[in-house]
């Protein structure tokens, strides 16, 4: 498990996969045929972290998820079983993590201060994925932005998530 901090001195162009041994990464076929995708995610489910709902889903204004404010460094968790299919650093959103779930669902977590999962990692519902932060030029305070997409179409996360 690799953790990268937004405060580190490392280049944002860092290839995260270079630090993972070839035996530690799953191949694309191993991910696709994993039993993890046989179970349909159960919704509604809890928010990925404790916090305060601050901004809603508004696709007309380019906001394809919801924002949950929390203290810097608050852990956020996977909302369903899946596999990490992308991990990146962007100027606008800080650390970003994409998790593929069964039933055509992908969750995207943005504005993370750190990530604790890498591309190819299998995650179970409730696994810690990283920590929320005030990262990226589009961030307006410590929070987590979560998007839920189904078959390539953005979904209103409030239809899938409930505040615990």
Tab-separated table of N, CA and C in Angstrom, residues 15-117:
chain	number	residue	atom	x	y	z
A	15	UNK	N	4.954	8.698	-11.595
A	15	UNK	CA	4.204	7.513	-12.006
A	15	UNK	C	4.070	6.616	-10.786
A	16	UNK	N	2.879	6.588	-10.194
A	16	UNK	CA	2.659	5.841	-8.962
A	16	UNK	C	2.923	4.350	-9.136
A	17	UNK	N	2.680	3.829	-10.333
A	17	UNK	CA	2.837	2.402	-10.554
A	17	UNK	C	4.291	1.962	-10.464
A	18	UNK	N	5.232	2.878	-10.617
A	18	UNK	CA	6.636	2.491	-10.596
A	18	UNK	C	7.074	1.992	-9.217
A	19	UNK	N	6.334	2.359	-8.164
A	19	UNK	CA	6.688	1.944	-6.815
A	19	UNK	C	6.014	0.628	-6.403
A	20	UNK	N	5.199	0.072	-7.274
A	20	UNK	CA	4.474	-1.152	-6.947
A	20	UNK	C	5.152	-2.311	-7.679
A	21	UNK	N	5.471	-3.356	-6.933
A	21	UNK	CA	6.118	-4.501	-7.571
A	21	UNK	C	5.150	-5.164	-8.541
A	22	UNK	N	5.698	-5.795	-9.553
A	22	UNK	CA	4.851	-6.439	-10.550
A	22	UNK	C	4.028	-7.566	-9.930
A	23	UNK	N	4.498	-8.139	-8.842
A	23	UNK	CA	3.734	-9.202	-8.196
A	23	UNK	C	2.618	-8.622	-7.331
A	24	UNK	N	2.701	-7.353	-6.978
A	24	UNK	CA	1.690	-6.727	-6.129
A	24	UNK	C	0.525	-6.145	-6.901
A	25	UNK	N	0.673	-5.986	-8.215
A	25	UNK	CA	-0.401	-5.422	-9.034
A	25	UNK	C	-1.184	-6.536	-9.703
A	26	UNK	N	-2.485	-6.336	-9.798
A	26	UNK	CA	-3.306	-7.288	-10.517
A	26	UNK	C	-3.285	-6.942	-11.994
A	27	UNK	N	-3.315	-7.960	-12.818
A	27	UNK	CA	-3.409	-7.708	-14.253
A	27	UNK	C	-4.836	-7.280	-14.567
A	28	UNK	N	-5.018	-6.704	-15.753
A	28	UNK	CA	-6.354	-6.280	-16.163
A	28	UNK	C	-7.328	-7.468	-16.144
A	29	UNK	N	-6.881	-8.637	-16.613
A	29	UNK	CA	-7.750	-9.817	-16.616
A	29	UNK	C	-8.096	-10.264	-15.202
A	30	UNK	N	-7.118	-10.184	-14.283
A	30	UNK	CA	-7.400	-10.571	-12.901
A	30	UNK	C	-8.441	-9.654	-12.283
A	31	UNK	N	-8.395	-8.366	-12.612
A	31	UNK	CA	-9.400	-7.431	-12.099
A	31	UNK	C	-10.758	-7.742	-12.706
A	32	UNK	N	-10.801	-7.901	-14.035
A	32	UNK	CA	-12.065	-8.131	-14.735
A	32	UNK	C	-12.751	-9.407	-14.249
A	33	UNK	N	-11.979	-10.466	-14.013
A	33	UNK	CA	-12.577	-11.737	-13.643
A	33	UNK	C	-12.618	-11.978	-12.136
A	34	UNK	N	-12.280	-10.970	-11.368
A	34	UNK	CA	-12.328	-11.086	-9.913
A	34	UNK	C	-13.770	-11.286	-9.457
A	35	UNK	N	-13.947	-12.081	-8.403
A	35	UNK	CA	-15.285	-12.302	-7.848
A	35	UNK	C	-15.855	-11.020	-7.247
A	36	UNK	N	-15.026	-10.005	-7.101
A	36	UNK	CA	-15.450	-8.741	-6.525
A	36	UNK	C	-16.578	-8.114	-7.355
A	37	UNK	N	-16.645	-8.455	-8.648
A	37	UNK	CA	-17.647	-7.855	-9.517
A	37	UNK	C	-18.910	-8.706	-9.673
A	38	UNK	N	-18.998	-9.790	-8.931
A	38	UNK	CA	-20.193	-10.627	-9.011
A	38	UNK	C	-21.309	-10.115	-8.105
A	39	UNK	N	-20.959	-9.311	-7.128
A	39	UNK	CA	-21.944	-8.810	-6.174
A	39	UNK	C	-22.340	-7.384	-6.552
A	40	UNK	N	-23.636	-7.144	-6.739
A	40	UNK	CA	-24.124	-5.803	-7.066
A	40	UNK	C	-24.013	-4.927	-5.816
A	41	UNK	N	-23.465	-3.708	-5.967
A	41	UNK	CA	-23.342	-2.825	-4.796
A	41	UNK	C	-24.699	-2.551	-4.142
A	42	UNK	N	-24.712	-2.447	-2.841
A	42	UNK	CA	-25.933	-2.188	-2.089
A	42	UNK	C	-26.070	-0.691	-1.832
A	43	UNK	N	-27.133	-0.106	-2.356
A	43	UNK	CA	-27.410	1.303	-2.147
A	43	UNK	C	-28.828	1.449	-1.625
A	44	UNK	N	-29.141	2.462	-0.828
A	44	UNK	CA	-28.195	3.506	-0.411
A	44	UNK	C	-27.213	2.984	0.635
A	45	UNK	N	-26.085	3.675	0.727
A	45	UNK	CA	-25.059	3.346	1.694
A	45	UNK	C	-24.588	4.635	2.351
A	46	UNK	N	-23.767	4.504	3.381
A	46	UNK	CA	-23.298	5.675	4.114
A	46	UNK	C	-22.357	6.529	3.275
A	47	UNK	N	-22.272	7.812	3.650
A	47	UNK	CA	-21.279	8.709	3.070
A	47	UNK	C	-19.906	8.059	3.194
A	48	UNK	N	-18.964	8.401	2.318
A	48	UNK	CA	-17.630	7.820	2.412
A	48	UNK	C	-16.815	8.339	3.607
A	49	UNK	N	-17.299	9.386	4.274
A	49	UNK	CA	-16.623	9.883	5.480
A	49	UNK	C	-17.601	10.721	6.285
A	50	UNK	N	-17.275	10.904	7.560
A	50	UNK	CA	-18.066	11.789	8.406
A	50	UNK	C	-17.765	13.220	7.995
A	51	UNK	N	-18.802	14.024	7.893
A	51	UNK	CA	-18.606	15.412	7.512
A	51	UNK	C	-19.941	16.087	7.268
A	52	UNK	N	-19.869	17.287	6.738
A	52	UNK	CA	-21.056	18.103	6.507
A	52	UNK	C	-21.271	18.291	5.013
A	53	UNK	N	-22.461	17.962	4.560
A	53	UNK	CA	-22.835	18.166	3.162
A	53	UNK	C	-22.784	19.671	2.883
A	54	UNK	N	-22.006	20.090	1.856
A	54	UNK	CA	-21.862	21.523	1.596
A	54	UNK	C	-22.261	21.956	0.184
A	55	UNK	N	-22.204	21.060	-0.772
A	55	UNK	CA	-22.562	21.439	-2.144
A	55	UNK	C	-23.147	20.235	-2.853
A	56	UNK	N	-24.260	20.470	-3.535
A	56	UNK	CA	-24.978	19.379	-4.172
A	56	UNK	C	-24.609	19.138	-5.618
A	57	UNK	N	-25.234	18.122	-6.143
A	57	UNK	CA	-25.087	17.704	-7.538
A	57	UNK	C	-25.761	18.741	-8.426
A	58	UNK	N	-25.014	19.293	-9.381
A	58	UNK	CA	-25.561	20.298	-10.274
A	58	UNK	C	-24.860	20.185	-11.631
A	59	UNK	N	-25.260	19.195	-12.442
A	59	UNK	CA	-24.558	18.949	-13.713
A	59	UNK	C	-24.642	20.133	-14.678
A	60	UNK	N	-25.679	20.948	-14.569
A	60	UNK	CA	-25.816	22.114	-15.441
A	60	UNK	C	-24.656	23.092	-15.240
A	61	UNK	N	-24.094	23.101	-14.035
A	61	UNK	CA	-22.958	23.972	-13.733
A	61	UNK	C	-21.637	23.202	-13.683
A	62	UNK	N	-21.622	21.977	-14.196
A	62	UNK	CA	-20.399	21.186	-14.244
A	62	UNK	C	-19.997	20.564	-12.915
A	63	UNK	N	-20.931	20.504	-11.947
A	63	UNK	CA	-20.631	19.880	-10.640
A	63	UNK	C	-21.330	18.524	-10.609
A	64	UNK	N	-20.567	17.464	-10.960
A	64	UNK	CA	-21.131	16.132	-11.159
A	64	UNK	C	-21.122	15.270	-9.905
A	65	UNK	N	-20.913	15.882	-8.770
A	65	UNK	CA	-20.897	15.128	-7.520
A	65	UNK	C	-21.416	15.977	-6.386
A	66	UNK	N	-21.105	15.528	-5.172
A	66	UNK	CA	-21.443	16.300	-3.985
A	66	UNK	C	-20.164	16.554	-3.194
A	67	UNK	N	-20.184	17.592	-2.391
A	67	UNK	CA	-19.051	17.931	-1.539
A	67	UNK	C	-19.407	17.684	-0.085
A	68	UNK	N	-18.465	17.076	0.626
A	68	UNK	CA	-18.618	16.794	2.048
A	68	UNK	C	-17.438	17.441	2.757
A	69	UNK	N	-17.718	18.488	3.546
A	69	UNK	CA	-16.662	19.184	4.278
A	69	UNK	C	-16.287	18.388	5.521
A	70	UNK	N	-14.995	18.407	5.838
A	70	UNK	CA	-14.479	17.712	7.018
A	70	UNK	C	-13.133	18.329	7.369
A	71	UNK	N	-12.629	17.971	8.532
A	71	UNK	CA	-11.310	18.450	8.914
A	71	UNK	C	-10.261	17.870	7.976
A	72	UNK	N	-9.226	18.669	7.720
A	72	UNK	CA	-8.094	18.210	6.921
A	72	UNK	C	-7.575	16.884	7.497
A	73	UNK	N	-7.355	15.915	6.634
A	73	UNK	CA	-6.805	14.639	7.080
A	73	UNK	C	-7.834	13.600	7.484
A	74	UNK	N	-9.136	13.929	7.381
A	74	UNK	CA	-10.179	12.944	7.684
A	74	UNK	C	-10.142	11.829	6.645
A	75	UNK	N	-10.149	10.583	7.092
A	75	UNK	CA	-10.123	9.439	6.174
A	75	UNK	C	-11.444	9.303	5.435
A	76	UNK	N	-11.347	8.922	4.160
A	76	UNK	CA	-12.559	8.578	3.417
A	76	UNK	C	-12.451	7.131	2.964
A	77	UNK	N	-13.626	6.492	2.797
A	77	UNK	CA	-13.688	5.050	2.566
A	77	UNK	C	-14.416	4.706	1.274
A	78	UNK	N	-14.163	3.505	0.791
A	78	UNK	CA	-14.870	2.984	-0.380
A	78	UNK	C	-16.329	2.763	-0.014
A	79	UNK	N	-17.243	3.162	-0.906
A	79	UNK	CA	-18.670	2.988	-0.627
A	79	UNK	C	-19.182	1.632	-1.100
A	80	UNK	N	-18.346	0.890	-1.834
A	80	UNK	CA	-18.725	-0.441	-2.316
A	80	UNK	C	-17.447	-1.186	-2.711
A	81	UNK	N	-17.550	-2.503	-2.853
A	81	UNK	CA	-16.430	-3.308	-3.319
A	81	UNK	C	-16.061	-2.901	-4.744
A	82	UNK	N	-14.774	-2.973	-5.064
A	82	UNK	CA	-14.360	-2.644	-6.416
A	82	UNK	C	-12.862	-2.737	-6.596
A	83	UNK	N	-12.388	-2.113	-7.663
A	83	UNK	CA	-10.959	-2.084	-7.974
A	83	UNK	C	-10.573	-0.674	-8.397
A	84	UNK	N	-9.406	-0.243	-7.961
A	84	UNK	CA	-8.904	1.081	-8.337
A	84	UNK	C	-8.452	1.015	-9.797
A	85	UNK	N	-9.061	1.854	-10.631
A	85	UNK	CA	-8.726	1.834	-12.057
A	85	UNK	C	-7.933	3.060	-12.490
A	86	UNK	N	-7.916	4.104	-11.659
A	86	UNK	CA	-7.127	5.281	-11.993
A	86	UNK	C	-6.795	6.040	-10.718
A	87	UNK	N	-5.637	6.662	-10.751
A	87	UNK	CA	-5.146	7.460	-9.626
A	87	UNK	C	-4.299	8.546	-10.263
A	88	UNK	N	-4.529	9.787	-9.843
A	88	UNK	CA	-3.821	10.863	-10.509
A	88	UNK	C	-3.700	12.064	-9.589
A	89	UNK	N	-2.834	12.989	-9.978
A	89	UNK	CA	-2.722	14.298	-9.339
A	89	UNK	C	-3.075	15.318	-10.406
A	90	UNK	N	-3.993	16.245	-10.096
A	90	UNK	CA	-4.305	17.318	-11.031
A	90	UNK	C	-4.205	18.648	-10.299
A	91	UNK	N	-3.897	19.677	-11.043
A	91	UNK	CA	-3.805	21.012	-10.466
A	91	UNK	C	-5.170	21.443	-9.911
A	92	UNK	N	-6.242	21.137	-10.635
A	92	UNK	CA	-7.582	21.555	-10.211
A	92	UNK	C	-8.124	20.781	-9.014
A	93	UNK	N	-7.836	19.480	-8.932
A	93	UNK	CA	-8.512	18.620	-7.954
A	93	UNK	C	-7.595	17.918	-6.963
A	94	UNK	N	-6.291	18.166	-7.001
A	94	UNK	CA	-5.388	17.455	-6.106
A	94	UNK	C	-5.365	15.981	-6.462
A	95	UNK	N	-5.258	15.120	-5.451
A	95	UNK	CA	-5.268	13.684	-5.716
A	95	UNK	C	-6.690	13.238	-6.054
A	96	UNK	N	-6.790	12.411	-7.100
A	96	UNK	CA	-8.069	11.906	-7.598
A	96	UNK	C	-7.968	10.385	-7.693
A	97	UNK	N	-9.027	9.696	-7.263
A	97	UNK	CA	-9.048	8.230	-7.292
A	97	UNK	C	-10.345	7.761	-7.948
A	98	UNK	N	-10.232	6.809	-8.886
A	98	UNK	CA	-11.393	6.211	-9.559
A	98	UNK	C	-11.489	4.745	-9.134
A	99	UNK	N	-12.672	4.335	-8.714
A	99	UNK	CA	-12.899	2.942	-8.335
A	99	UNK	C	-14.023	2.380	-9.196
A	100	UNK	N	-13.721	1.253	-9.882
A	100	UNK	CA	-14.724	0.538	-10.686
A	100	UNK	C	-15.448	-0.453	-9.792
A	101	UNK	N	-16.776	-0.428	-9.831
A	101	UNK	CA	-17.610	-1.364	-9.081
A	101	UNK	C	-18.386	-2.209	-10.091
A	102	UNK	N	-19.134	-3.170	-9.619
A	102	UNK	CA	-19.961	-3.962	-10.530
A	102	UNK	C	-21.166	-3.133	-10.959
A	103	UNK	N	-21.930	-3.665	-11.879
A	103	UNK	CA	-23.169	-3.048	-12.335
A	103	UNK	C	-22.930	-1.719	-13.062
A	104	UNK	N	-21.736	-1.547	-13.675
A	104	UNK	CA	-21.450	-0.354	-14.461
A	104	UNK	C	-21.198	0.911	-13.659
A	105	UNK	N	-20.907	0.775	-12.368
A	105	UNK	CA	-20.742	1.941	-11.495
A	105	UNK	C	-19.263	2.245	-11.265
A	106	UNK	N	-18.927	3.535	-11.382
A	106	UNK	CA	-17.601	4.041	-11.046
A	106	UNK	C	-17.777	5.183	-10.051
A	107	UNK	N	-16.971	5.171	-8.986
A	107	UNK	CA	-16.951	6.301	-8.066
A	107	UNK	C	-15.643	7.052	-8.260
A	108	UNK	N	-15.726	8.377	-8.163
A	108	UNK	CA	-14.559	9.237	-8.312
A	108	UNK	C	-14.470	10.115	-7.070
A	109	UNK	N	-13.297	10.105	-6.442
A	109	UNK	CA	-13.038	10.878	-5.238
A	109	UNK	C	-12.011	11.952	-5.583
A	110	UNK	N	-12.333	13.225	-5.275
A	110	UNK	CA	-11.440	14.336	-5.632
A	110	UNK	C	-11.089	15.180	-4.409
A	111	UNK	N	-10.032	15.958	-4.539
A	111	UNK	CA	-9.514	16.889	-3.522
A	111	UNK	C	-8.879	16.160	-2.346
A	112	UNK	N	-8.357	14.965	-2.584
A	112	UNK	CA	-7.701	14.210	-1.519
A	112	UNK	C	-6.322	14.792	-1.219
A	113	UNK	N	-5.973	14.805	0.062
A	113	UNK	CA	-4.642	15.230	0.483
A	113	UNK	C	-3.649	14.076	0.326
A	114	UNK	N	-4.147	12.841	0.480
A	114	UNK	CA	-3.311	11.659	0.302
A	114	UNK	C	-4.189	10.498	-0.132
A	115	UNK	N	-3.554	9.515	-0.760
A	115	UNK	CA	-4.242	8.295	-1.182
A	115	UNK	C	-3.533	7.101	-0.575
A	116	UNK	N	-4.302	6.101	-0.187
A	116	UNK	CA	-3.702	4.900	0.391
A	116	UNK	C	-3.903	3.676	-0.497
A	117	UNK	N	-4.454	3.877	-1.686
A	117	UNK	CA	-4.640	2.785	-2.643
A	117	UNK	C	-4.041	3.174	-3.982
